[in-house]
PDB file of C-alpha atoms in Angstrom:
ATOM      1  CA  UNK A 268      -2.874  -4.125 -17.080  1.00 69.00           C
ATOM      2  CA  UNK A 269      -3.959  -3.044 -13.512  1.00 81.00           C
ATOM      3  CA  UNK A 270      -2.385  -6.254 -12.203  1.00 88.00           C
ATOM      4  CA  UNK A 271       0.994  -5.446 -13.345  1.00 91.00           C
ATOM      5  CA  UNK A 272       0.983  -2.422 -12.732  1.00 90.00           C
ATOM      6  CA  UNK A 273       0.304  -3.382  -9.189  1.00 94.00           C
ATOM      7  CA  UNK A 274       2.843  -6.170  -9.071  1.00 96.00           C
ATOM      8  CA  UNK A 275       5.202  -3.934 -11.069  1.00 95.00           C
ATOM      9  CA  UNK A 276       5.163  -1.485  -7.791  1.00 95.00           C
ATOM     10  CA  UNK A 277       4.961  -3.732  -5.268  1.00 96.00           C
ATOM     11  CA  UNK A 278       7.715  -5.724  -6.428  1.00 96.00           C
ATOM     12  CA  UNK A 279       9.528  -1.625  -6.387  1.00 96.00           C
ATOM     13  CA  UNK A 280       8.364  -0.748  -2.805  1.00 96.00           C
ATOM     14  CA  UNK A 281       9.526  -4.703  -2.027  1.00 96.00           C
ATOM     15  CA  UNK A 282      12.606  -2.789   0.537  1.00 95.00           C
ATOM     16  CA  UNK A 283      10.358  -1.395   2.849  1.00 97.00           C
ATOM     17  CA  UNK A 284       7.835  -4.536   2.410  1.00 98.00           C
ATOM     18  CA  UNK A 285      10.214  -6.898   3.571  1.00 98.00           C
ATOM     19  CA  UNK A 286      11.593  -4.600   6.492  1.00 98.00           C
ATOM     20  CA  UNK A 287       7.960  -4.045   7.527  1.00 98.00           C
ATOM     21  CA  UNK A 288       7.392  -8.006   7.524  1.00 98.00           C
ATOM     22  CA  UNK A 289      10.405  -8.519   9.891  1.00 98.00           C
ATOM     23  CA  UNK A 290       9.036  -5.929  12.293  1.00 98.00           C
ATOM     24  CA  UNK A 291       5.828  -7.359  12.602  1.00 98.00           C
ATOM     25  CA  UNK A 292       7.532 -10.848  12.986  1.00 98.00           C
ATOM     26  CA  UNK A 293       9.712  -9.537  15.984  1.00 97.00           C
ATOM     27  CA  UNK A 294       5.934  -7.833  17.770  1.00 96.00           C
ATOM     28  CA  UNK A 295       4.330 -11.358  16.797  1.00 97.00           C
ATOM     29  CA  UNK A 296       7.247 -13.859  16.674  1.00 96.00           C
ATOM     30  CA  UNK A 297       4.873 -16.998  17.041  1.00 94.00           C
ATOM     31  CA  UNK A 298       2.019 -15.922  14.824  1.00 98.00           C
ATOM     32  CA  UNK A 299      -0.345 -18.532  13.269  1.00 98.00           C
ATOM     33  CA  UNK A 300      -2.429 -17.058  10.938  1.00 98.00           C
ATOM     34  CA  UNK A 301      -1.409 -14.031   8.975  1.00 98.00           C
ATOM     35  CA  UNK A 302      -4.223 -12.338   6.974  1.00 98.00           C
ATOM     36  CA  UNK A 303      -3.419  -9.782   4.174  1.00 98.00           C
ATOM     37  CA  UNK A 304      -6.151  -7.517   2.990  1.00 98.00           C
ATOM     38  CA  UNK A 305      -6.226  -6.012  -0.400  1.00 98.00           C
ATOM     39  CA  UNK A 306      -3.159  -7.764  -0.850  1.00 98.00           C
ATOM     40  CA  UNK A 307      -3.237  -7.023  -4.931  1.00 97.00           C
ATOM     41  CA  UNK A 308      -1.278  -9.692  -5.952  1.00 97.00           C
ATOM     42  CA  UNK A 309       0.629 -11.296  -3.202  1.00 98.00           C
ATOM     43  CA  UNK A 310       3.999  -9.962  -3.483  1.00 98.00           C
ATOM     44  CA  UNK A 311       3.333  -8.573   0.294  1.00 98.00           C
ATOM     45  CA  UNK A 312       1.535 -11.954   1.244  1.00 98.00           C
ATOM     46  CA  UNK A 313       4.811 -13.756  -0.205  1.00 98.00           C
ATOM     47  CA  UNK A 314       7.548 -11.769   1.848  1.00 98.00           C
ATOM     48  CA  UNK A 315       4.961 -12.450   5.265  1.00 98.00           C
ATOM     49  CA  UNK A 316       4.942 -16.021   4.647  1.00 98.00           C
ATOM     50  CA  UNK A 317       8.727 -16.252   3.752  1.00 98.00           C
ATOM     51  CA  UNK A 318       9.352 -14.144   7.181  1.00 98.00           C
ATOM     52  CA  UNK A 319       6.266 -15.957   9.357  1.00 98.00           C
ATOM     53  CA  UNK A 320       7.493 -19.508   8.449  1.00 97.00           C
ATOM     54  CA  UNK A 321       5.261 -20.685  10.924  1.00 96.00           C
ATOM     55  CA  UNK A 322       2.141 -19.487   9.842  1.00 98.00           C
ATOM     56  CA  UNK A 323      -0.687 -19.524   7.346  1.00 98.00           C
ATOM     57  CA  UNK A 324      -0.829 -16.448   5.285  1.00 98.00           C
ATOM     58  CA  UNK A 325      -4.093 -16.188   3.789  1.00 98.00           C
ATOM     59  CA  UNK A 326      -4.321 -13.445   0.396  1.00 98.00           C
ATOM     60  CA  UNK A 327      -7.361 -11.497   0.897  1.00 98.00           C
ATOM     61  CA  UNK A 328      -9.162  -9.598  -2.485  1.00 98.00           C
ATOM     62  CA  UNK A 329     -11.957  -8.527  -4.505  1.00 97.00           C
ATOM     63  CA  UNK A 330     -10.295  -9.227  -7.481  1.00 97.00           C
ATOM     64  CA  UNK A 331     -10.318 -13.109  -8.968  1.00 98.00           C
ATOM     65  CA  UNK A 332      -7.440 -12.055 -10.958  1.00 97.00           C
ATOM     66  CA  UNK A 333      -5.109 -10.745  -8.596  1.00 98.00           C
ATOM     67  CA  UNK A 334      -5.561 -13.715  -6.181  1.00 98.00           C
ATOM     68  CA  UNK A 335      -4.303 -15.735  -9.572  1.00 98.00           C
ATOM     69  CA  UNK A 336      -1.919 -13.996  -9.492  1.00 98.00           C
ATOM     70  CA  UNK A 337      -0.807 -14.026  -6.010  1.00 98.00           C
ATOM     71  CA  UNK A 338      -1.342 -18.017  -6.562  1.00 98.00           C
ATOM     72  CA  UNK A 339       1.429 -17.743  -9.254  1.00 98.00           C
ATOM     73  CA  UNK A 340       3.534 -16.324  -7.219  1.00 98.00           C
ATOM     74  CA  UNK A 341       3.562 -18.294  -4.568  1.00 98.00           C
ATOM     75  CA  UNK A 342       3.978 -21.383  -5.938  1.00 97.00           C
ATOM     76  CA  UNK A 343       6.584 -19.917  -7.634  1.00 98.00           C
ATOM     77  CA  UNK A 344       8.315 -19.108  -4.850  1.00 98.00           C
ATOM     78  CA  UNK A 345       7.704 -22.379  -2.923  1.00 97.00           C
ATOM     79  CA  UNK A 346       5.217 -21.157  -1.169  1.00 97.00           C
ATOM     80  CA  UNK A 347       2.048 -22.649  -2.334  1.00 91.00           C
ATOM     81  CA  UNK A 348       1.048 -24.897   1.093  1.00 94.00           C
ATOM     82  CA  UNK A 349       0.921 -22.182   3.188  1.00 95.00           C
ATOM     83  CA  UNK A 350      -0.063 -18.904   1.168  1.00 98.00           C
ATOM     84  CA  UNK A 351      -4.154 -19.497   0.671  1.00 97.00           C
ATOM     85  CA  UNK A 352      -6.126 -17.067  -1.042  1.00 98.00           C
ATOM     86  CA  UNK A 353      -9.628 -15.607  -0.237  1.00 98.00           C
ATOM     87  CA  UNK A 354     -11.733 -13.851  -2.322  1.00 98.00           C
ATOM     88  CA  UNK A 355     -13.555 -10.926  -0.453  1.00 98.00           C
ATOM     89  CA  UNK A 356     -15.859  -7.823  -1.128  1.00 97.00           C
ATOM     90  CA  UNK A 357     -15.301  -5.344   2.251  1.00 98.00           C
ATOM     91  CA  UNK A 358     -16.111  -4.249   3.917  1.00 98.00           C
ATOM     92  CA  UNK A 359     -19.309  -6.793   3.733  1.00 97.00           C
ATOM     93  CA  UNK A 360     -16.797  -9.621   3.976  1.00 98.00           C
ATOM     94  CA  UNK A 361     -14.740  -8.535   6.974  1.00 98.00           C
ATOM     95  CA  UNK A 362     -16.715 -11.355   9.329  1.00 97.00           C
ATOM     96  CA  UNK A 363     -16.043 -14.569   6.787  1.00 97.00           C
ATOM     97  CA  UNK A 364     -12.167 -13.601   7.006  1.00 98.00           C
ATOM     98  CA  UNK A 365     -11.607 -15.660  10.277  1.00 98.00           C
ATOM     99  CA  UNK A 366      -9.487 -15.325  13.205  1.00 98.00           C
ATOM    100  CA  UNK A 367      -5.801 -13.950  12.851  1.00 98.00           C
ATOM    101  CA  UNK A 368      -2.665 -13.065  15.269  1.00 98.00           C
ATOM    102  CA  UNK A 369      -1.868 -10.403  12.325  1.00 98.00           C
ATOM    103  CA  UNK A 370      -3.487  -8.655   9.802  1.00 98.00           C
ATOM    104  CA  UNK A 371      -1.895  -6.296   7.416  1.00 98.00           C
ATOM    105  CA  UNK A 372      -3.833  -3.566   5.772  1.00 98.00           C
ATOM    106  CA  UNK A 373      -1.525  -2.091   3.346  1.00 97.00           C
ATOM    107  CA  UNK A 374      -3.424   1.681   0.984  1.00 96.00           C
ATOM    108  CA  UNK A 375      -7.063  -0.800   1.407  1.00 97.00           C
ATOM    109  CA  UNK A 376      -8.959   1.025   4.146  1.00 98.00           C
ATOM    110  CA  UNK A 377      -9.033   4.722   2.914  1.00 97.00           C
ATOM    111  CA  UNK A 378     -11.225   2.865  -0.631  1.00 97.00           C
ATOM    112  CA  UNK A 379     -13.647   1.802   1.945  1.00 98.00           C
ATOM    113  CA  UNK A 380     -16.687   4.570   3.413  1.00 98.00           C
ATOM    114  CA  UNK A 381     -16.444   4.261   6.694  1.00 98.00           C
ATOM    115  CA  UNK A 382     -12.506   3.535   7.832  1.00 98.00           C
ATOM    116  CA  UNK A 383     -13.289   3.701  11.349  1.00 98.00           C
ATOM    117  CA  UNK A 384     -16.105   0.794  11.107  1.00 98.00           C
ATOM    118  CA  UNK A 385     -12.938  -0.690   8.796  1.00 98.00           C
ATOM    119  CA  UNK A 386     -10.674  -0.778  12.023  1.00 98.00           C
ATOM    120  CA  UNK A 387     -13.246  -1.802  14.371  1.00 98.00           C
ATOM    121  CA  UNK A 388     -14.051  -5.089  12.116  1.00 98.00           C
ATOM    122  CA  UNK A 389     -10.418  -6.200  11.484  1.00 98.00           C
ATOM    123  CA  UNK A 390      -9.722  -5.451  15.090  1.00 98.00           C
ATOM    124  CA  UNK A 391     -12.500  -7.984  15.946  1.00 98.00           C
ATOM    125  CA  UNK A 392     -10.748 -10.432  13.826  1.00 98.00           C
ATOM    126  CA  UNK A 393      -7.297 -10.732  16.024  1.00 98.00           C
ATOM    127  CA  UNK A 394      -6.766 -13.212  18.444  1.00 98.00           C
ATOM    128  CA  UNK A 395      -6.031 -12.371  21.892  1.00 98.00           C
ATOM    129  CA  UNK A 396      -2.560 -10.366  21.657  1.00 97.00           C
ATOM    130  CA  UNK A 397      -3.040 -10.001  17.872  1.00 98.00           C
ATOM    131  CA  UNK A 398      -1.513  -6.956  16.058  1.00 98.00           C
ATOM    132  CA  UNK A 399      -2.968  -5.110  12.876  1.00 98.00           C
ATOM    133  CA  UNK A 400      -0.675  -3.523  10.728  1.00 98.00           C
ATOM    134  CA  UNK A 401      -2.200  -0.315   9.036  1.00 98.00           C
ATOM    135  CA  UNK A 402       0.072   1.530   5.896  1.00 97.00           C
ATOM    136  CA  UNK A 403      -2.330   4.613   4.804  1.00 93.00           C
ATOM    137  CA  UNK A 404      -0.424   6.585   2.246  1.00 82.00           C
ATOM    138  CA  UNK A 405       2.456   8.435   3.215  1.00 84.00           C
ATOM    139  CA  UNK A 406       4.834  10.760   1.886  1.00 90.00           C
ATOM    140  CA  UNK A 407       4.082  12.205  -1.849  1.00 92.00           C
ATOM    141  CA  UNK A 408       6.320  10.403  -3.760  1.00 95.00           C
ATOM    142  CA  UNK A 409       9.249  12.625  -5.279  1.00 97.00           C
ATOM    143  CA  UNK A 410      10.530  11.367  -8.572  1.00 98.00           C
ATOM    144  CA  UNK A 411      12.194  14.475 -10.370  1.00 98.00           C
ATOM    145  CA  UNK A 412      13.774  17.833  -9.414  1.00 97.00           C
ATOM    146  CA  UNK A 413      11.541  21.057  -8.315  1.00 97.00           C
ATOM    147  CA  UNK A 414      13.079  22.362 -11.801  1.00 98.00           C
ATOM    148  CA  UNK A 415      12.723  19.765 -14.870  1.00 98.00           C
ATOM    149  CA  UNK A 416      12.683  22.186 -17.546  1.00 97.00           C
ATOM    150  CA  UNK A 417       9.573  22.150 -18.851  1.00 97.00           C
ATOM    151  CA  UNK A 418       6.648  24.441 -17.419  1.00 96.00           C
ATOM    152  CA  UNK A 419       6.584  26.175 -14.435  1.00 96.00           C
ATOM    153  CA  UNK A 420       8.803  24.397 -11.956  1.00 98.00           C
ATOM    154  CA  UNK A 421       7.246  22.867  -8.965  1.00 97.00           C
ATOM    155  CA  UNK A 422       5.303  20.458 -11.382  1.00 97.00           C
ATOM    156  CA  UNK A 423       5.136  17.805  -9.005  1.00 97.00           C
ATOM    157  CA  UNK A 424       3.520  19.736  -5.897  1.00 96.00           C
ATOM    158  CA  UNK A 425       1.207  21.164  -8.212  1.00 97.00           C
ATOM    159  CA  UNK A 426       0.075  18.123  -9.440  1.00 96.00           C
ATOM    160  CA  UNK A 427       0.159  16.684  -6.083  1.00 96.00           C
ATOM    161  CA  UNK A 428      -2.096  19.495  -5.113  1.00 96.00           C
ATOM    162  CA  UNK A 429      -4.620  18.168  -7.197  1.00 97.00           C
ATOM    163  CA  UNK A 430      -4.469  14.418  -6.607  1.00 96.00           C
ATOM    164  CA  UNK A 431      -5.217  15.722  -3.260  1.00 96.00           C
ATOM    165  CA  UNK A 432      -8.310  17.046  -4.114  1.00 96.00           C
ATOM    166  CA  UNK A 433      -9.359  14.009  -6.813  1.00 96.00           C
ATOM    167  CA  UNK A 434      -8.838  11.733  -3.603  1.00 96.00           C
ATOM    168  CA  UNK A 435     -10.945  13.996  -1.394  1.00 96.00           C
ATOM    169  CA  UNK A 436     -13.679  13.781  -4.540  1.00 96.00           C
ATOM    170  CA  UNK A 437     -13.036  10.131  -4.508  1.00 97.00           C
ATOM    171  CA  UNK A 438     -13.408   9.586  -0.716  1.00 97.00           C
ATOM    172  CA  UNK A 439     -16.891  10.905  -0.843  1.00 97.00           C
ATOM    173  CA  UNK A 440     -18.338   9.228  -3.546  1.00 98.00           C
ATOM    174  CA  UNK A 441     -17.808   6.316  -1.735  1.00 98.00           C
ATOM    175  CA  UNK A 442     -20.372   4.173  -0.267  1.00 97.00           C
ATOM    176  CA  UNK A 443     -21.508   5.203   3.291  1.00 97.00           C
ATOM    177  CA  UNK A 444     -18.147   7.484   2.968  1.00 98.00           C
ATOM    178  CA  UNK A 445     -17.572   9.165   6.943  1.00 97.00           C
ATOM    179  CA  UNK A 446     -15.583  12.226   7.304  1.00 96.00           C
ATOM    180  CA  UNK A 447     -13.094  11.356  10.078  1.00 96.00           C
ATOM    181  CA  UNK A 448      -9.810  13.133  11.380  1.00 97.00           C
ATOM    182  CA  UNK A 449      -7.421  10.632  10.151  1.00 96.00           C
ATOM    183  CA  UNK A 450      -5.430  10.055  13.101  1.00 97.00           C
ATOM    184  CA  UNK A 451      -4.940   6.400  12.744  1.00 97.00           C
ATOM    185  CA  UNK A 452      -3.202   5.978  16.341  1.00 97.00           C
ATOM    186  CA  UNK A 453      -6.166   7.695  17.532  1.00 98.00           C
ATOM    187  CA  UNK A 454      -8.492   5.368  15.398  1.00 98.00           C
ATOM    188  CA  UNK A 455      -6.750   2.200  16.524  1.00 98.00           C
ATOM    189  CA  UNK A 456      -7.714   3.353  19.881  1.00 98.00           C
ATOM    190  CA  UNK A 457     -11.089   3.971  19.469  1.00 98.00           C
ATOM    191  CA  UNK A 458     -11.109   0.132  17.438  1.00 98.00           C
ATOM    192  CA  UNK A 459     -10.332  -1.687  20.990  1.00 98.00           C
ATOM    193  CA  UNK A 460      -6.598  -2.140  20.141  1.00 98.00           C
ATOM    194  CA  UNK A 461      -3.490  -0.468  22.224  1.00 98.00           C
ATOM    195  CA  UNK A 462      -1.305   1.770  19.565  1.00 97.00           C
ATOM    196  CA  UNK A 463       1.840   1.533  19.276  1.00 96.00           C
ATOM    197  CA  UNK A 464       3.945   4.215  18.434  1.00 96.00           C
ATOM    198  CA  UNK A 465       4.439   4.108  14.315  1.00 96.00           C
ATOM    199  CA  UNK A 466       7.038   3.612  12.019  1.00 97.00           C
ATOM    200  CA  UNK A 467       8.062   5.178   8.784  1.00 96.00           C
ATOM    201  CA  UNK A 468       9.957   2.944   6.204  1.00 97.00           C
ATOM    202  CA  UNK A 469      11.929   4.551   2.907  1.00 96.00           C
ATOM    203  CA  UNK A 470      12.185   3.288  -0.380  1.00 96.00           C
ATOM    204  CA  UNK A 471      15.121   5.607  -2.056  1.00 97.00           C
ATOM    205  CA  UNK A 472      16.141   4.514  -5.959  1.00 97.00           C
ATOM    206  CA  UNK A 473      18.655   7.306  -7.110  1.00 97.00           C
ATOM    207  CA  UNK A 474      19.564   7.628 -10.762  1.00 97.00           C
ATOM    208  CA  UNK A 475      20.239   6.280 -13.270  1.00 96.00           C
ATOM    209  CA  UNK A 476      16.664   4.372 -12.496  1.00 97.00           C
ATOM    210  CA  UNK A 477      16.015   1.240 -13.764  1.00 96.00           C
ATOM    211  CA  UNK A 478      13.695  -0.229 -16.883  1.00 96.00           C
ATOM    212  CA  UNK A 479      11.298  -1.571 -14.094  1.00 94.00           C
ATOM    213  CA  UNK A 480      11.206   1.594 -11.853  1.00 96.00           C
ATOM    214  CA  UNK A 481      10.859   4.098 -14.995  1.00 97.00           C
ATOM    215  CA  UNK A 482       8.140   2.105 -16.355  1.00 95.00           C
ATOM    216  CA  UNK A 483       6.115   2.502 -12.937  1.00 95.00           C
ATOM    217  CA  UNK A 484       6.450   6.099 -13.350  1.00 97.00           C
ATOM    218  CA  UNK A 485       5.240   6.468 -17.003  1.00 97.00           C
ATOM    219  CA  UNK A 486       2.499   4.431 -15.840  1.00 96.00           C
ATOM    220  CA  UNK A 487       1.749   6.225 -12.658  1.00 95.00           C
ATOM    221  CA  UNK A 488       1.958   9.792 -14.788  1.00 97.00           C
ATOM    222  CA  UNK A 489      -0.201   8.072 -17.359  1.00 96.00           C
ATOM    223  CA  UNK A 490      -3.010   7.324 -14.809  1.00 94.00           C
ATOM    224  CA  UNK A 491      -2.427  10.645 -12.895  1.00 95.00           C
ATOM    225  CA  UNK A 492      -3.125  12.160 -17.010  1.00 95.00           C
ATOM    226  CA  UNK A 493      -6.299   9.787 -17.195  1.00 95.00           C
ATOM    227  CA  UNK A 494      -7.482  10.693 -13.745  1.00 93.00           C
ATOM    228  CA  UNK A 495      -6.370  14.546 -13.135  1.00 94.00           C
ATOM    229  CA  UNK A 496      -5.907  15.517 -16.703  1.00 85.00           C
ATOM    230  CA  UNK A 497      -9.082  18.342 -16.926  1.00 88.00           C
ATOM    231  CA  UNK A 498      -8.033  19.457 -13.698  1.00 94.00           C
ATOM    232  CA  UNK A 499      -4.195  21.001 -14.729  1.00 95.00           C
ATOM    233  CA  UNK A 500      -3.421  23.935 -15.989  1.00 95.00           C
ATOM    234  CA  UNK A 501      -2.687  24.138 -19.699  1.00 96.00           C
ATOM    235  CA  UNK A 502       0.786  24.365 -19.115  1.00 97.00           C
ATOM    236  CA  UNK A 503       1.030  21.481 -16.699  1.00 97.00           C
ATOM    237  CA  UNK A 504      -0.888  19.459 -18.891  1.00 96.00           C
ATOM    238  CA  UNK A 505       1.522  19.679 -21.396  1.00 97.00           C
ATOM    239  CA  UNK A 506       4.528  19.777 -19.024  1.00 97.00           C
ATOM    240  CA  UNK A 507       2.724  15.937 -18.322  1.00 97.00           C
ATOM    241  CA  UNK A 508       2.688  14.961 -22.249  1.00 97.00           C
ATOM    242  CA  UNK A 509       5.871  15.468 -22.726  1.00 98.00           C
ATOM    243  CA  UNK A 510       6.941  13.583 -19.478  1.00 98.00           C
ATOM    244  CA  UNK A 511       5.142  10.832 -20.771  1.00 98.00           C
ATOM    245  CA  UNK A 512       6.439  10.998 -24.393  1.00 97.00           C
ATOM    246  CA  UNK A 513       8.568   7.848 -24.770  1.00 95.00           C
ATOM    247  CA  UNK A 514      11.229   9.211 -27.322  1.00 95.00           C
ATOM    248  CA  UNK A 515      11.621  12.515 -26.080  1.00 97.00           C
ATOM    249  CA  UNK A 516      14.790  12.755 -24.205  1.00 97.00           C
ATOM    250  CA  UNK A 517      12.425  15.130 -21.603  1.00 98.00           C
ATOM    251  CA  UNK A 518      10.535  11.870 -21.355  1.00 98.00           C
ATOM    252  CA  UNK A 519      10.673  10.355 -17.378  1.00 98.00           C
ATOM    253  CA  UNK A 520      11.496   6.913 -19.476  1.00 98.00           C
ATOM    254  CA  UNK A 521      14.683   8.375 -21.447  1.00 97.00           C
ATOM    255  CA  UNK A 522      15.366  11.864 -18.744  1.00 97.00           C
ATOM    256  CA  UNK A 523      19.135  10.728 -16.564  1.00 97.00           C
ATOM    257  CA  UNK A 524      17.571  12.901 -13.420  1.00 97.00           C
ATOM    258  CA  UNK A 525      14.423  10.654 -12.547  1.00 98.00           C
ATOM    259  CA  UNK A 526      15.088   8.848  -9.338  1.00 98.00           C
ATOM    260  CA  UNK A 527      12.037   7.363  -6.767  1.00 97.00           C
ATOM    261  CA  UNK A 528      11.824   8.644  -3.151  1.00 97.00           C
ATOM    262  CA  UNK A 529       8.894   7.878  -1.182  1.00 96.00           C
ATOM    263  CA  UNK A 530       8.528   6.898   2.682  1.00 96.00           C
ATOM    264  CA  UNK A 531       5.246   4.753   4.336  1.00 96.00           C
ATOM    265  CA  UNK A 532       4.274   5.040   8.110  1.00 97.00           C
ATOM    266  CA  UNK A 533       2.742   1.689   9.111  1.00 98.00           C
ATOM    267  CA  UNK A 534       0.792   2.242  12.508  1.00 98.00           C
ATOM    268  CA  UNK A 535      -0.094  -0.689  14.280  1.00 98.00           C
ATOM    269  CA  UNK A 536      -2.673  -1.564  17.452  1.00 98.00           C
ATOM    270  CA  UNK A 537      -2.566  -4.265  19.620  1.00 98.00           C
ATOM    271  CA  UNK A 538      -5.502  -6.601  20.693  1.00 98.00           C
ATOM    272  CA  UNK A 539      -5.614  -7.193  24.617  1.00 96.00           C
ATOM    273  CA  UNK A 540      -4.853 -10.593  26.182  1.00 90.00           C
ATOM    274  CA  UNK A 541      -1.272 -11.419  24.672  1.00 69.00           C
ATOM    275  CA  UNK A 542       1.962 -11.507  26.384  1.00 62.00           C
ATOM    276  CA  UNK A 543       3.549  -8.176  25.271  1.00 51.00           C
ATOM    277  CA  UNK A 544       5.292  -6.858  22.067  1.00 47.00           C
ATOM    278  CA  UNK A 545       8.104  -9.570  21.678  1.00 39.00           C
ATOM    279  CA  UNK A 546       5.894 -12.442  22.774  1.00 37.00           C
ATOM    280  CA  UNK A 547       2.899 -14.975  21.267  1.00 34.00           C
ATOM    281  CA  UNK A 548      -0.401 -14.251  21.930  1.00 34.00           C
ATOM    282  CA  UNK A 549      -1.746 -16.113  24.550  1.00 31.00           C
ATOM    283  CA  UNK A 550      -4.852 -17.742  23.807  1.00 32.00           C
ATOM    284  CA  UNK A 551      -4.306 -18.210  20.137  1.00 33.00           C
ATOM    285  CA  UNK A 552      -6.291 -21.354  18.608  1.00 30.00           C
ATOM    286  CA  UNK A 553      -4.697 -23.195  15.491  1.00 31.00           C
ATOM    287  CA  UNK A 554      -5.309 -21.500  11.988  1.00 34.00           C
ATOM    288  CA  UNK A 555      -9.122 -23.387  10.882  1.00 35.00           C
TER     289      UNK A 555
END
């Protein structure tokens, strides 16, 4: 179920994915070894190898059955001798990940305590001239207007109001969890590497939405009902059963004004030693 759901939005956010993968391909054009960690189930890993041809992309996870099915997918797609996976447990198995001349980090280092000792171990990882690709959150997504009809309206700040604090909950429950100003130029800095300046990246799906997109939504709500659901207001909690209804017309799977809008800044660092943004790193050893 988790998987795809997972694969389900990855496979939605694929746009900005592939547009981030060519970026990263024109700052390390003759990469080796690509590493991507908490890469769910390899549609990200996929589009890196399809746009580092060169290079071994390696699939980094916890999970036994997301690396199956990043497997799957790869072989679907042709992919198979050059998309590896590797199961991992971070931030414990940062060191057993190997060398890499880039690593993408894509929503995995805020689940882990300490995100500064996070960057510090994945910048110790890149090659001379290496760059490390971090996408932390972003913009709230926006999937329906400030008025639906139902409730109050402003449903979705208020409910993004608190996720915000469920995530600040969740932050410190986590092991060795660090309180840290999360300026991740700032952080990259402090890891060794030289930031760049970021870049943001939209995925925009107006209406009429499709099957696929609606059904990441009801899923999303659902989890956001299993998660949050003590936490609303009376009124918002039922503004959220009906949204999740799947024959009421009010329903985000049957409404006509449900659309996806969300945005993802990807900050990256450099490692000293290379040649500069458009060329190889110098010093780079063959992928082990």
């Amino acid at each position: 179920m988790l998987g795809s759901h997972l694969e389900r939005q990855a496979e939605l956010h694929a746009p900005y994915l592939r547009q981030a993968a060519a970026w990263l391909r024109g700052r390390q054009p003759e990469a080796r070894r690509v590493l991507d960690v908490g890469s769910g189930p390899g549609v990200a890993a996929c589009l890196l190898a399809q746009e580092f041809p060169e290079a071994e992309v390696v699939a980094v996870d916890g999970a036994p059955e997301l690396l199956e099915m990043a497997r799957a997918r790869a072989d679907a797609l042709g992919l198979g001798e050059r998309l590896r996976t590797l199961r991992a447990e971070l931030p414990e198995g940062f060191p057993a990940l190997g060398e890499a001349d880039v690593i993408w980090a894509s929503q995995v280092v805020h689940h882990l305590g300490d995100q500064r000792a996070a960057l510090r171990a994945m910048a110790g990882l890149l090659r001379p001239g290496g760059v490390l690709a971090v996408a932390e959150r972003g913009l709230p997504t926006r999937f329906l207007p400030r008025d639906i009809g139902l409730g109050r309206p402003g449903f979705l700040t208020r409910l993004d109001a608190v996720e915000e604090e469920w995530f600040t909950a969740m932050r410190a429950g986590l092991p060795g969890s660090t309180d840290t100003v999360e300026d991740w130029p700032e952080m990259l800095a402090a890891a060794g590497l030289t930031a760049a300046p970021p870049r943001s990246f939209l995925v925009d799906l107006p209406p009429p939405l499709a099957p696929g997109a609606r059904a990441h939504l009801h899923t999303l709500l659902a989890r956001r009902r299993e998660e949050l659901g003590e936490s609303l207001d009376p009124d918002d909690r039922a503004t959220l059963d009906v949204l999740l209804s799947g024959e009421d017309p009010a329903g985000v799977l049957r409404r006509p004004d449900a659309f996806y809008l969300t945005a993802f800044t990807v900050h990256t660092g450099r490692r000293a030693g290379g040649d500069g943004d458009a060329g190889p790193a110098s010093g780079a050893r063959p992928a082990p």
